[in-house]
Amino acid sequence: MTNSQWPCAMCPMRETGFCGTLLTAPTSKLPLKEKPPWQEFRQFRVGDKVLDGEPSRHIYVLCHGWAFRYKRLSDGRRQIFNFLLSGDLFSPLAVIRGEMRVSVQALTEISVSAFERAEVTERLADHPLLSRKVLETCVTNAGLWERVIMVLGQGSAEERIAFLLLHLTRELSRRNIIRDHSYPFPLRLQHIADATGLTPIHVSRIIGRLRKRNIVDMSGARLTVTDPTELERIGSLN
Amino acid sequence: MTNSQWPCAMCPMRETGFCGTLLTAPTSKLPLKEKPPWQEFRQFRVGDKVLDGEPSRHIYVLCHGWAFRYKRLSDGRRQIFNFLLSGDLFSPLAVIRGEMRVSVQALTEISVSAFERAEVTERLADHPLLSRKVLETCVTNAGLWERVIMVLGQGSAEERIAFLLLHLTRELSRRNIIRDHSYPFPLRLQHIADATGLTPIHVSRIIGRLRKRNIVDMSGARLTVTDPTELERIGSLN
DNA sequence: CGGCAGTTTGATGTTACTCAATTTAAGTGG
DNA sequence: CCACTTAAATTGAGTAACATCAAACTGCCG
């Protein structure tokens, strides 16, 4: 990981008086600030759960790595709402309301910043820039939720998968992670299935088809977008 | 319509210094306040479009009747995001960002309050109660969006329809509109289909099945929930 | 060289879609 | 109030998309 990729560039807490503190990340080469007692820096390994359906005392920001946010039904079905990348606030709603019965699990090694919720909400009122950031994240998410509802309600299997891959590709490109239309890709078929409402078997077939058509290739834990134009045509639902 | 059902009880603008003005509704028997120039009171008839995919200068609150919020794809597919009932802010996001390329259409005769967006956003800063209301609506909506994503991603046709009917029934019951487990219901099969991602024909079959099982009955522009417990069991996805 | 988890492939089953025809309900004008 | 018109709901038959089950294959790690 190079400094230029250091996630603080994406962090919603940046420039809100909260952020300098994120630079206490162990591997960071950037200048340190003093860490306040109400912030913690934590690391998790692949498969670890950061949250498990219980309300949390903390607000989390993902600093590095991949995670996903999901909910499980009593009969085992799992819906993945979104994938979290560097700089993502886990749930802007958790800032306002404590509840939110969702789980978050790490897809790679990840590092997160955990802020005491009480401290953040207390500072929310007299820190307009912070509350603006939270609100902005809410808005961004709401836009994503509506696009997801659109694609789950109206899209074919192919459109759903293309939409997901397109979205991830765009997000990673904003973070300067993509080189030669290819990037490390930690999702298994099961994750794509649970995010798109399909079965992993069917996802495999569709991805195979997309590969044969030279649109995307998913192998060796990497995703390569061979034909971005075509992927966009399929996945953007306009 | 009795005074006790008058929508201001649900209006997010109530007690924010914006709301008294909603009482200028022509049919209201409640005391009037002076209407500021940046508020308008409008009426629409069945099928009229209040918004049509274009950014609007106004922020809308539904005062009376039913409407729905949707987006149409270029090939004709339509996804209905939600149904609007008395007191609903059309789109909390429109308050923060002007854009939002969605359409809103009336299902019944409706009356709406239209506020100049510029005036509202200007007052947003020094009116904490108002911004709190907007934020709260954002939060409520975000919770709904996630439940919708859950049901569209994981639910069967029956679960999707039950979820929708259950949600509407709850919202109307909060508004004291339900008498004897029955209420006026302006949705056609096509609306339910476009909200659940099914075809109207299939919706018809499923509803017919629910009727035979004495769970709900949808006829004569009314919905009757015969077995609320069973509807809840099917539609709550836990 | 196993052993394991994840992926791919094939065969078959189920759910939901499409198309067409019929029935019901809701208006409309006489 | 009743024929007539029209839109919407229902029903049936056939089809396509996706799910399920089972088996074979691949890559990876000890």
Coordinates of C-alpha atoms (C1' of nucleotides) in Angstrom, one line a residue:
Chain A
M1 CA 0.0 0.0 0.0
T2 CA 1.4 3.3 -1.0
N3 CA 0.8 6.6 0.7
S4 CA -1.1 8.0 -2.3
Q5 CA -3.7 5.3 -1.8
W6 CA -4.0 6.0 1.9
P7 CA -7.7 5.9 2.6
C8 CA -8.0 9.2 4.4
A9 CA -8.4 10.8 1.0
M10 CA -11.8 9.1 1.0
C11 CA -12.8 9.3 4.6
P12 CA -16.0 11.2 5.4
M13 CA -14.5 12.3 8.6
R14 CA -11.7 14.1 6.9
E15 CA -11.7 17.9 7.5
T16 CA -14.4 17.5 10.1
G17 CA -12.1 17.7 13.0
F18 CA -12.4 14.0 13.5
C19 CA -10.1 12.9 10.8
G20 CA -6.5 13.7 11.5
T21 CA -7.0 11.0 14.1
L22 CA -7.5 8.4 11.4
L23 CA -3.8 8.9 10.6
T24 CA -2.9 6.9 13.6
A25 CA -3.2 3.8 11.4
P26 CA -0.1 1.7 12.3
T27 CA 1.2 1.5 8.7
S28 CA 0.7 5.1 7.9
K29 CA 3.7 7.2 7.0
L30 CA 1.8 10.4 7.3
P31 CA 2.2 12.7 10.3
L32 CA 0.5 11.5 13.4
K33 CA -2.0 13.4 15.5
E34 CA -2.9 12.6 19.1
K35 CA -5.6 10.0 19.2
P36 CA -8.5 11.0 21.4
P37 CA -9.8 8.4 23.9
W38 CA -13.0 8.0 22.0
Q39 CA -11.4 6.7 18.9
E40 CA -10.0 3.3 18.4
F41 CA -8.1 1.8 15.5
R42 CA -8.8 -1.9 14.9
Q43 CA -7.9 -4.7 12.5
F44 CA -9.8 -7.7 11.4
R45 CA -9.0 -10.8 9.4
V46 CA -10.8 -12.5 6.5
G47 CA -14.2 -13.6 7.6
D48 CA -14.2 -11.8 10.9
K49 CA -17.4 -10.0 11.9
V50 CA -17.1 -6.4 12.8
L51 CA -20.8 -6.1 13.7
D52 CA -23.3 -8.9 14.2
G53 CA -26.8 -7.7 14.0
E54 CA -26.6 -6.0 17.4
P55 CA -26.7 -2.2 18.0
S56 CA -23.2 -0.9 18.6
R57 CA -21.7 1.7 20.8
H58 CA -19.4 2.6 17.9
I59 CA -19.4 4.2 14.5
Y60 CA -17.1 2.6 12.0
V61 CA -15.2 3.8 9.0
L62 CA -13.4 1.4 6.9
C63 CA -9.8 2.5 6.4
H64 CA -8.4 -0.3 4.3
G65 CA -9.6 -3.5 2.6
W66 CA -13.0 -4.9 1.6
A67 CA -16.0 -5.7 3.8
F68 CA -19.7 -6.3 3.2
R69 CA -22.9 -5.2 5.0
Y70 CA -25.7 -7.8 5.1
K71 CA -28.7 -9.1 7.0
R72 CA -29.6 -12.8 7.5
L73 CA -33.1 -14.2 7.8
S74 CA -34.0 -16.9 10.3
D75 CA -34.2 -19.5 7.5
G76 CA -30.6 -18.7 6.4
R77 CA -31.2 -16.5 3.5
R78 CA -28.7 -13.6 3.3
Q79 CA -29.0 -10.3 1.6
I80 CA -25.9 -8.3 1.0
F81 CA -26.8 -4.6 0.9
N82 CA -23.4 -3.2 -0.1
F83 CA -19.7 -3.7 -0.2
L84 CA -17.6 -1.4 1.8
L85 CA -14.4 0.0 0.5
S86 CA -11.7 2.3 2.0
G87 CA -13.3 5.5 3.4
D88 CA -16.8 4.1 3.6
L89 CA -18.8 4.9 6.7
F90 CA -20.5 1.6 7.6
S91 CA -23.9 3.0 8.1
P92 CA -24.6 6.7 8.2
L93 CA -27.9 5.9 9.9
A94 CA -26.1 4.3 12.8
V95 CA -24.8 7.8 13.5
I96 CA -28.3 9.1 14.0
R97 CA -30.0 6.1 15.4
G98 CA -28.1 3.5 17.3
E99 CA -30.0 0.4 16.2
M100 CA -29.7 -1.0 12.6
R101 CA -29.7 -4.7 12.9
V102 CA -27.2 -5.4 10.2
S103 CA -24.0 -7.4 10.2
V104 CA -20.6 -6.5 8.7
Q105 CA -18.0 -9.0 7.8
A106 CA -14.5 -8.6 6.4
L107 CA -13.7 -9.9 2.9
T108 CA -10.0 -9.2 3.2
E109 CA -7.8 -8.1 6.0
I110 CA -9.3 -4.8 7.0
S111 CA -8.5 -1.9 9.3
V112 CA -11.3 0.2 10.7
S113 CA -11.6 3.4 12.7
A114 CA -14.1 3.0 15.5
F115 CA -15.6 6.2 17.0
E116 CA -17.7 6.3 20.2
R117 CA -21.2 7.0 18.9
A118 CA -22.0 9.2 21.9
E119 CA -19.0 11.4 21.3
V120 CA -19.8 11.8 17.7
T121 CA -23.5 12.6 18.1
E122 CA -22.6 15.1 20.9
R123 CA -20.3 16.9 18.5
L124 CA -22.8 16.7 15.7
A125 CA -24.7 19.8 16.6
D126 CA -21.8 22.3 16.9
H127 CA -19.8 20.8 14.0
P128 CA -21.8 21.6 10.9
L129 CA -19.2 20.2 8.6
L130 CA -19.4 16.8 10.3
S131 CA -23.2 16.6 10.2
R132 CA -23.0 17.7 6.6
K133 CA -20.7 14.8 5.8
V134 CA -23.0 12.4 7.5
L135 CA -25.9 13.8 5.6
E136 CA -24.1 13.6 2.3
T137 CA -23.2 10.0 2.9
C138 CA -26.9 9.4 3.6
V139 CA -27.8 11.0 0.3
T140 CA -25.2 9.0 -1.6
N141 CA -26.4 5.8 0.0
A142 CA -30.1 6.6 -0.7
G143 CA -29.2 7.1 -4.4
L144 CA -27.5 3.7 -4.4
W145 CA -30.4 2.0 -2.6
E146 CA -32.8 3.3 -5.3
R147 CA -30.6 2.0 -8.1
V148 CA -30.3 -1.3 -6.3
I149 CA -34.1 -1.5 -6.0
M150 CA -34.4 -0.7 -9.7
V151 CA -32.0 -3.5 -10.7
L152 CA -33.4 -6.1 -8.3
G153 CA -36.9 -5.3 -9.3
Q154 CA -36.5 -5.0 -13.0
G155 CA -33.1 -6.4 -14.0
S156 CA -32.3 -9.8 -15.4
A157 CA -29.6 -11.9 -13.9
E158 CA -27.1 -10.5 -16.3
E159 CA -28.1 -6.9 -15.6
R160 CA -27.8 -7.4 -11.9
I161 CA -24.3 -8.9 -12.1
A162 CA -23.2 -6.3 -14.6
F163 CA -24.6 -3.6 -12.3
L164 CA -22.7 -4.8 -9.3
L165 CA -19.4 -5.3 -11.2
L166 CA -19.8 -1.9 -12.8
H167 CA -20.5 -0.2 -9.5
L168 CA -17.5 -1.8 -7.8
T169 CA -15.2 -1.0 -10.7
R170 CA -16.3 2.7 -10.5
E171 CA -15.8 2.9 -6.8
L172 CA -12.4 1.4 -7.0
S173 CA -11.4 3.6 -9.9
R174 CA -12.3 6.6 -7.7
R175 CA -9.8 5.2 -5.2
N176 CA -7.1 4.8 -7.9
I177 CA -6.8 1.1 -7.3
I178 CA -7.4 -0.1 -10.9
R179 CA -4.4 -0.8 -13.1
D180 CA -4.9 -2.0 -16.7
H181 CA -8.6 -2.5 -16.2
S182 CA -7.9 -5.1 -13.6
Y183 CA -7.9 -5.2 -9.8
P184 CA -7.8 -7.6 -6.8
F185 CA -11.2 -9.1 -6.3
P186 CA -12.0 -10.9 -3.1
L187 CA -15.7 -11.8 -3.7
R188 CA -16.7 -15.4 -4.1
L189 CA -19.7 -16.4 -6.2
Q190 CA -21.8 -16.7 -3.1
H191 CA -21.2 -13.1 -2.3
I192 CA -22.3 -12.0 -5.7
A193 CA -25.3 -14.3 -5.4
D194 CA -26.4 -12.9 -2.1
A195 CA -26.0 -9.3 -3.3
T196 CA -28.0 -9.9 -6.5
G197 CA -30.6 -12.3 -5.3
L198 CA -29.4 -15.2 -7.4
T199 CA -27.8 -18.6 -6.7
P200 CA -24.0 -19.0 -7.0
I201 CA -24.5 -21.6 -9.7
H202 CA -26.5 -19.3 -11.9
V203 CA -23.9 -16.5 -11.2
S204 CA -21.2 -18.9 -12.4
R205 CA -23.1 -19.5 -15.6
I206 CA -23.7 -15.8 -16.3
I207 CA -20.1 -14.8 -15.5
G208 CA -18.9 -17.6 -17.7
R209 CA -21.0 -16.2 -20.5
L210 CA -19.7 -12.7 -19.9
R211 CA -16.2 -14.1 -20.1
K212 CA -16.8 -15.9 -23.4
R213 CA -18.2 -12.6 -24.7
N214 CA -14.9 -10.9 -23.6
I215 CA -16.7 -8.5 -21.3
V216 CA -15.3 -9.3 -17.9
D217 CA -13.0 -12.0 -16.6
M218 CA -13.0 -13.1 -12.9
S219 CA -10.2 -15.5 -12.1
G220 CA -7.2 -15.8 -9.8
A221 CA -8.9 -13.5 -7.3
R222 CA -8.8 -10.6 -9.9
L223 CA -11.4 -9.0 -11.9
T224 CA -10.6 -7.7 -15.4
V225 CA -13.0 -5.6 -17.3
T226 CA -12.1 -6.4 -20.9
D227 CA -15.0 -4.4 -22.5
P228 CA -16.0 -1.5 -20.2
T229 CA -18.4 -0.1 -22.8
E230 CA -20.3 -3.2 -23.1
L231 CA -20.4 -3.7 -19.3
E232 CA -21.7 -0.2 -19.0
R233 CA -24.4 -0.8 -21.6
I234 CA -25.6 -3.9 -19.8
G235 CA -25.3 -2.7 -16.2
S236 CA -26.4 0.9 -16.2
L237 CA -30.1 0.4 -16.8
N238 CA -31.1 3.6 -18.5
Chain B
M1 CA -62.7 13.4 5.8
T2 CA -62.9 14.4 9.4
N3 CA -60.7 16.9 11.1
S4 CA -59.1 14.2 13.2
Q5 CA -57.8 12.6 10.0
W6 CA -56.4 15.9 8.7
P7 CA -52.9 15.1 7.4
C8 CA -51.1 17.8 9.3
A9 CA -50.9 15.3 12.1
M10 CA -48.4 13.4 10.0
C11 CA -46.7 16.2 8.2
P12 CA -43.0 16.4 8.7
M13 CA -43.2 20.2 8.5
R14 CA -45.4 20.3 11.5
E15 CA -43.9 22.3 14.4
T16 CA -41.0 23.4 12.3
G17 CA -42.3 26.8 11.6
F18 CA -43.4 25.7 8.1
C19 CA -46.4 23.8 8.9
G20 CA -49.2 26.0 10.1
T21 CA -49.2 27.1 6.5
L22 CA -50.3 23.6 5.4
L23 CA -53.7 24.4 7.0
T24 CA -54.5 26.7 4.1
A25 CA -55.9 23.5 2.5
P26 CA -59.2 24.6 0.9
T27 CA -61.3 21.9 2.6
S28 CA -59.7 22.3 6.0
K29 CA -61.9 23.4 8.9
L30 CA -58.9 24.2 11.0
P31 CA -57.9 27.8 11.7
L32 CA -55.9 29.4 8.9
K33 CA -52.5 31.0 9.0
E34 CA -51.2 33.4 6.5
K35 CA -49.6 31.6 3.6
P36 CA -46.1 32.8 2.8
P37 CA -45.3 33.5 -0.9
W38 CA -42.9 30.6 -1.1
Q39 CA -45.6 28.0 -0.4
E40 CA -48.3 26.9 -2.8
F41 CA -51.2 24.6 -2.3
R42 CA -52.0 22.5 -5.3
Q43 CA -54.4 19.7 -6.3
F44 CA -54.1 17.0 -8.9
R45 CA -56.4 14.4 -10.3
V46 CA -56.0 10.7 -10.8
G47 CA -53.1 10.0 -13.2
D48 CA -51.7 13.5 -13.1
K49 CA -48.0 13.8 -12.8
V50 CA -46.6 16.0 -10.0
L51 CA -43.0 15.4 -11.0
D52 CA -41.7 13.9 -14.2
G53 CA -38.1 13.0 -13.9
E54 CA -36.9 16.6 -14.0
P55 CA -35.3 18.4 -11.1
S56 CA -37.8 20.6 -9.4
R57 CA -37.7 24.1 -7.9
H58 CA -40.1 22.8 -5.2
I59 CA -40.3 20.4 -2.3
Y60 CA -43.5 18.6 -2.0
V61 CA -45.5 17.2 0.9
L62 CA -48.5 15.1 0.2
C63 CA -51.5 16.4 2.2
H64 CA -54.2 14.1 1.1
G65 CA -54.7 11.1 -1.1
W66 CA -52.4 8.5 -2.6
A67 CA -49.5 8.9 -5.0
F68 CA -46.5 6.8 -6.1
R69 CA -42.9 7.5 -6.7
Y70 CA -41.2 5.7 -9.6
K71 CA -38.6 5.7 -12.3
R72 CA -39.0 4.5 -15.9
L73 CA -36.3 2.9 -18.0
S74 CA -35.9 3.7 -21.7
D75 CA -37.3 0.3 -22.7
G76 CA -40.5 1.0 -20.7
R77 CA -39.8 -1.0 -17.5
R78 CA -41.0 0.9 -14.5
Q79 CA -40.0 0.5 -10.9
I80 CA -42.2 1.9 -8.2
F81 CA -40.1 2.8 -5.2
N82 CA -42.8 3.7 -2.7
F83 CA -46.3 4.8 -2.3
L84 CA -46.9 8.2 -0.8
L85 CA -49.6 8.8 1.8
S86 CA -50.8 11.9 3.7
G87 CA -47.9 13.6 5.4
D88 CA -45.2 12.1 3.3
L89 CA -42.4 14.2 2.1
F90 CA -41.9 13.2 -1.6
S91 CA -38.2 12.9 -1.4
P92 CA -36.1 14.0 1.6
L93 CA -33.1 13.9 -0.7
A94 CA -34.6 16.5 -2.9
V95 CA -34.3 18.9 0.0
I96 CA -30.6 18.4 0.1
R97 CA -29.9 17.9 -3.5
G98 CA -32.1 19.3 -6.2
E99 CA -31.7 16.5 -8.7
M100 CA -33.4 13.1 -8.2
R101 CA -34.6 12.0 -11.6
V102 CA -37.8 10.4 -10.4
S103 CA -41.4 10.8 -11.2
V104 CA -44.5 11.1 -9.0
Q105 CA -48.0 10.3 -10.2
A106 CA -51.3 10.6 -8.4
L107 CA -53.3 7.5 -7.7
T108 CA -56.3 9.4 -6.4
E109 CA -57.2 13.0 -6.2
I110 CA -54.5 14.5 -4.2
S111 CA -53.6 17.8 -2.6
V112 CA -50.0 18.7 -2.0
S113 CA -48.0 21.5 -0.4
A114 CA -45.2 22.8 -2.6
F115 CA -42.4 24.7 -0.9
E116 CA -39.8 26.7 -2.7
R117 CA -36.7 24.6 -2.3
A118 CA -34.4 27.6 -2.1
E119 CA -36.4 29.1 0.8
V120 CA -36.4 25.8 2.7
T121 CA -32.7 25.1 2.3
E122 CA -32.0 28.7 3.3
R123 CA -34.0 28.2 6.6
L124 CA -32.5 24.7 7.1
A125 CA -29.4 26.0 8.9
D126 CA -31.1 28.2 11.6
H127 CA -34.0 25.9 12.0
P128 CA -32.7 22.8 13.7
L129 CA -36.1 21.2 14.2
L130 CA -36.7 21.4 10.4
S131 CA -33.4 19.8 9.5
R132 CA -33.9 17.2 12.1
K133 CA -37.3 16.3 10.5
V134 CA -35.7 16.1 7.1
L135 CA -33.0 13.9 8.5
E136 CA -35.5 11.7 10.3
T137 CA -37.4 11.2 7.1
C138 CA -34.1 10.2 5.4
V139 CA -33.5 7.7 8.1
T140 CA -37.0 6.2 7.9
N141 CA -36.7 5.9 4.2
A142 CA -33.3 4.3 4.3
G143 CA -34.7 1.7 6.7
L144 CA -37.5 1.1 4.2
W145 CA -35.1 0.9 1.3
E146 CA -33.1 -1.8 3.0
R147 CA -36.3 -3.8 3.8
V148 CA -37.3 -3.5 0.1
I149 CA -33.9 -4.6 -1.1
M150 CA -34.2 -7.6 1.3
V151 CA -37.6 -8.6 0.0
L152 CA -36.8 -8.0 -3.7
G153 CA -33.5 -9.9 -3.4
Q154 CA -34.7 -12.8 -1.3
G155 CA -38.5 -12.9 -1.3
S156 CA -40.8 -15.1 -3.3
A157 CA -43.7 -13.5 -5.2
E158 CA -46.0 -14.1 -2.3
E159 CA -43.6 -12.6 0.2
R160 CA -43.1 -9.5 -1.9
I161 CA -46.8 -8.9 -2.2
A162 CA -47.5 -9.6 1.4
F163 CA -44.7 -7.3 2.4
L164 CA -46.2 -4.5 0.3
L165 CA -49.7 -4.9 1.6
L166 CA -48.5 -5.3 5.1
H167 CA -46.5 -2.1 4.9
L168 CA -49.4 -0.1 3.4
T169 CA -51.7 -1.4 6.0
R170 CA -49.4 -0.4 8.8
E171 CA -48.9 3.1 7.4
L172 CA -52.6 3.6 6.9
S173 CA -53.3 2.3 10.4
R174 CA -50.9 4.9 11.8
R175 CA -53.1 7.5 10.0
N176 CA -56.3 6.1 11.4
I177 CA -57.8 5.3 8.1
I178 CA -58.5 1.6 8.6
R179 CA -62.0 0.6 9.8
D180 CA -62.8 -3.1 10.3
H181 CA -59.5 -4.2 8.8
S182 CA -60.6 -2.7 5.5
Y183 CA -59.7 0.5 3.6
P184 CA -60.0 2.2 0.2
F185 CA -57.3 0.8 -2.0
P186 CA -56.5 2.6 -5.3
L187 CA -53.8 0.4 -6.6
R188 CA -54.2 -1.7 -9.7
L189 CA -52.4 -5.0 -10.3
Q190 CA -50.0 -3.1 -12.5
H191 CA -48.9 -0.9 -9.6
I192 CA -48.3 -3.9 -7.4
A193 CA -46.4 -5.6 -10.2
D194 CA -44.1 -2.6 -10.8
A195 CA -43.5 -2.2 -7.1
T196 CA -42.7 -5.9 -6.5
G197 CA -40.9 -6.7 -9.8
L198 CA -43.6 -9.1 -11.0
T199 CA -46.1 -9.2 -13.8
P200 CA -49.7 -8.1 -13.2
I201 CA -50.9 -11.5 -14.3
H202 CA -48.7 -13.3 -11.7
V203 CA -49.8 -10.8 -9.1
S204 CA -53.4 -11.6 -9.9
R205 CA -52.7 -15.3 -9.3
I206 CA -51.0 -14.8 -6.0
I207 CA -53.6 -12.4 -4.7
G208 CA -56.3 -14.9 -5.8
R209 CA -54.5 -17.5 -3.8
L210 CA -54.3 -15.2 -0.8
R211 CA -58.0 -14.6 -1.1
K212 CA -58.8 -18.3 -1.2
R213 CA -56.7 -18.8 1.9
N214 CA -58.7 -16.0 3.6
I215 CA -55.7 -13.8 4.2
V216 CA -56.5 -10.7 2.2
D217 CA -59.3 -9.7 -0.2
M218 CA -58.8 -7.0 -2.8
S219 CA -61.9 -6.1 -4.6
G220 CA -64.2 -3.1 -5.2
A221 CA -61.3 -0.7 -4.8
R222 CA -60.9 -1.9 -1.2
L223 CA -58.4 -4.0 0.6
T224 CA -59.6 -6.2 3.5
V225 CA -57.1 -7.9 5.7
T226 CA -58.9 -11.0 6.8
D227 CA -56.0 -12.7 8.6
P228 CA -53.5 -10.1 9.8
T229 CA -51.4 -12.6 11.7
E230 CA -50.9 -14.8 8.6
L231 CA -50.2 -11.7 6.4
E232 CA -47.5 -10.7 8.9
R233 CA -46.0 -14.1 9.0
I234 CA -45.6 -14.2 5.3
G235 CA -44.6 -10.6 4.7
S236 CA -42.3 -9.6 7.6
L237 CA -39.3 -11.7 6.5
N238 CA -37.6 -12.4 9.8
Chain C
dC1 C1' 0.4 -36.5 -3.4
dG2 C1' -4.0 -36.2 -1.1
dG3 C1' -7.7 -33.2 0.8
dC4 C1' -10.6 -29.3 0.7
dA5 C1' -13.1 -25.3 -0.8
dG6 C1' -14.8 -23.2 -4.5
dT7 C1' -16.1 -23.5 -9.3
dT8 C1' -18.0 -25.5 -13.4
dT9 C1' -21.1 -28.5 -16.0
dG10 C1' -25.2 -31.3 -16.9
dA11 C1' -29.9 -32.9 -16.0
dT12 C1' -34.1 -31.8 -14.1
dG13 C1' -37.6 -29.1 -11.4
dT14 C1' -40.0 -24.8 -10.2
dT15 C1' -41.2 -20.3 -10.4
dA16 C1' -42.6 -16.7 -12.8
dC17 C1' -43.3 -14.7 -17.7
dT18 C1' -45.8 -14.5 -22.2
dC19 C1' -49.6 -14.8 -25.2
dA20 C1' -54.3 -15.4 -25.9
dA21 C1' -59.0 -15.9 -24.6
dT22 C1' -62.7 -15.1 -21.3
dT23 C1' -64.9 -12.9 -17.5
dT24 C1' -65.8 -9.2 -14.5
dA25 C1' -66.1 -4.5 -13.2
dA26 C1' -66.7 0.4 -14.2
dG27 C1' -68.3 3.9 -16.8
dT28 C1' -71.4 6.3 -20.4
dG29 C1' -75.1 7.7 -22.9
dG30 C1' -79.7 6.8 -24.0
Chain D
dC1 C1' -82.4 1.5 -15.3
dC2 C1' -80.4 -0.7 -19.1
dA3 C1' -77.6 -1.7 -23.4
dC4 C1' -73.2 -0.5 -24.9
dT5 C1' -68.2 0.5 -24.4
dT6 C1' -63.9 0.1 -22.3
dA7 C1' -60.5 -1.0 -19.0
dA8 C1' -59.1 -4.2 -15.7
dA9 C1' -59.0 -8.8 -13.7
dT10 C1' -59.0 -13.7 -14.2
dT11 C1' -57.9 -18.2 -16.3
dG12 C1' -55.5 -21.5 -19.2
dA13 C1' -51.6 -23.2 -22.0
dG14 C1' -47.0 -22.9 -23.4
dT15 C1' -42.3 -21.0 -22.5
dA16 C1' -38.2 -18.9 -20.6
dA17 C1' -35.5 -17.9 -16.6
dC18 C1' -33.7 -19.3 -12.8
dA19 C1' -33.3 -22.9 -8.9
dT20 C1' -32.0 -27.4 -7.3
dC21 C1' -29.5 -31.6 -7.2
dA22 C1' -25.6 -34.3 -8.3
dA23 C1' -21.3 -35.0 -10.2
dA24 C1' -16.9 -33.7 -12.1
dC25 C1' -13.4 -30.5 -12.2
dT26 C1' -9.9 -26.8 -10.7
dG27 C1' -6.7 -24.5 -7.9
dC28 C1' -4.6 -24.2 -3.5
dC29 C1' -2.3 -25.6 0.6
dG30 C1' -0.4 -28.9 3.7

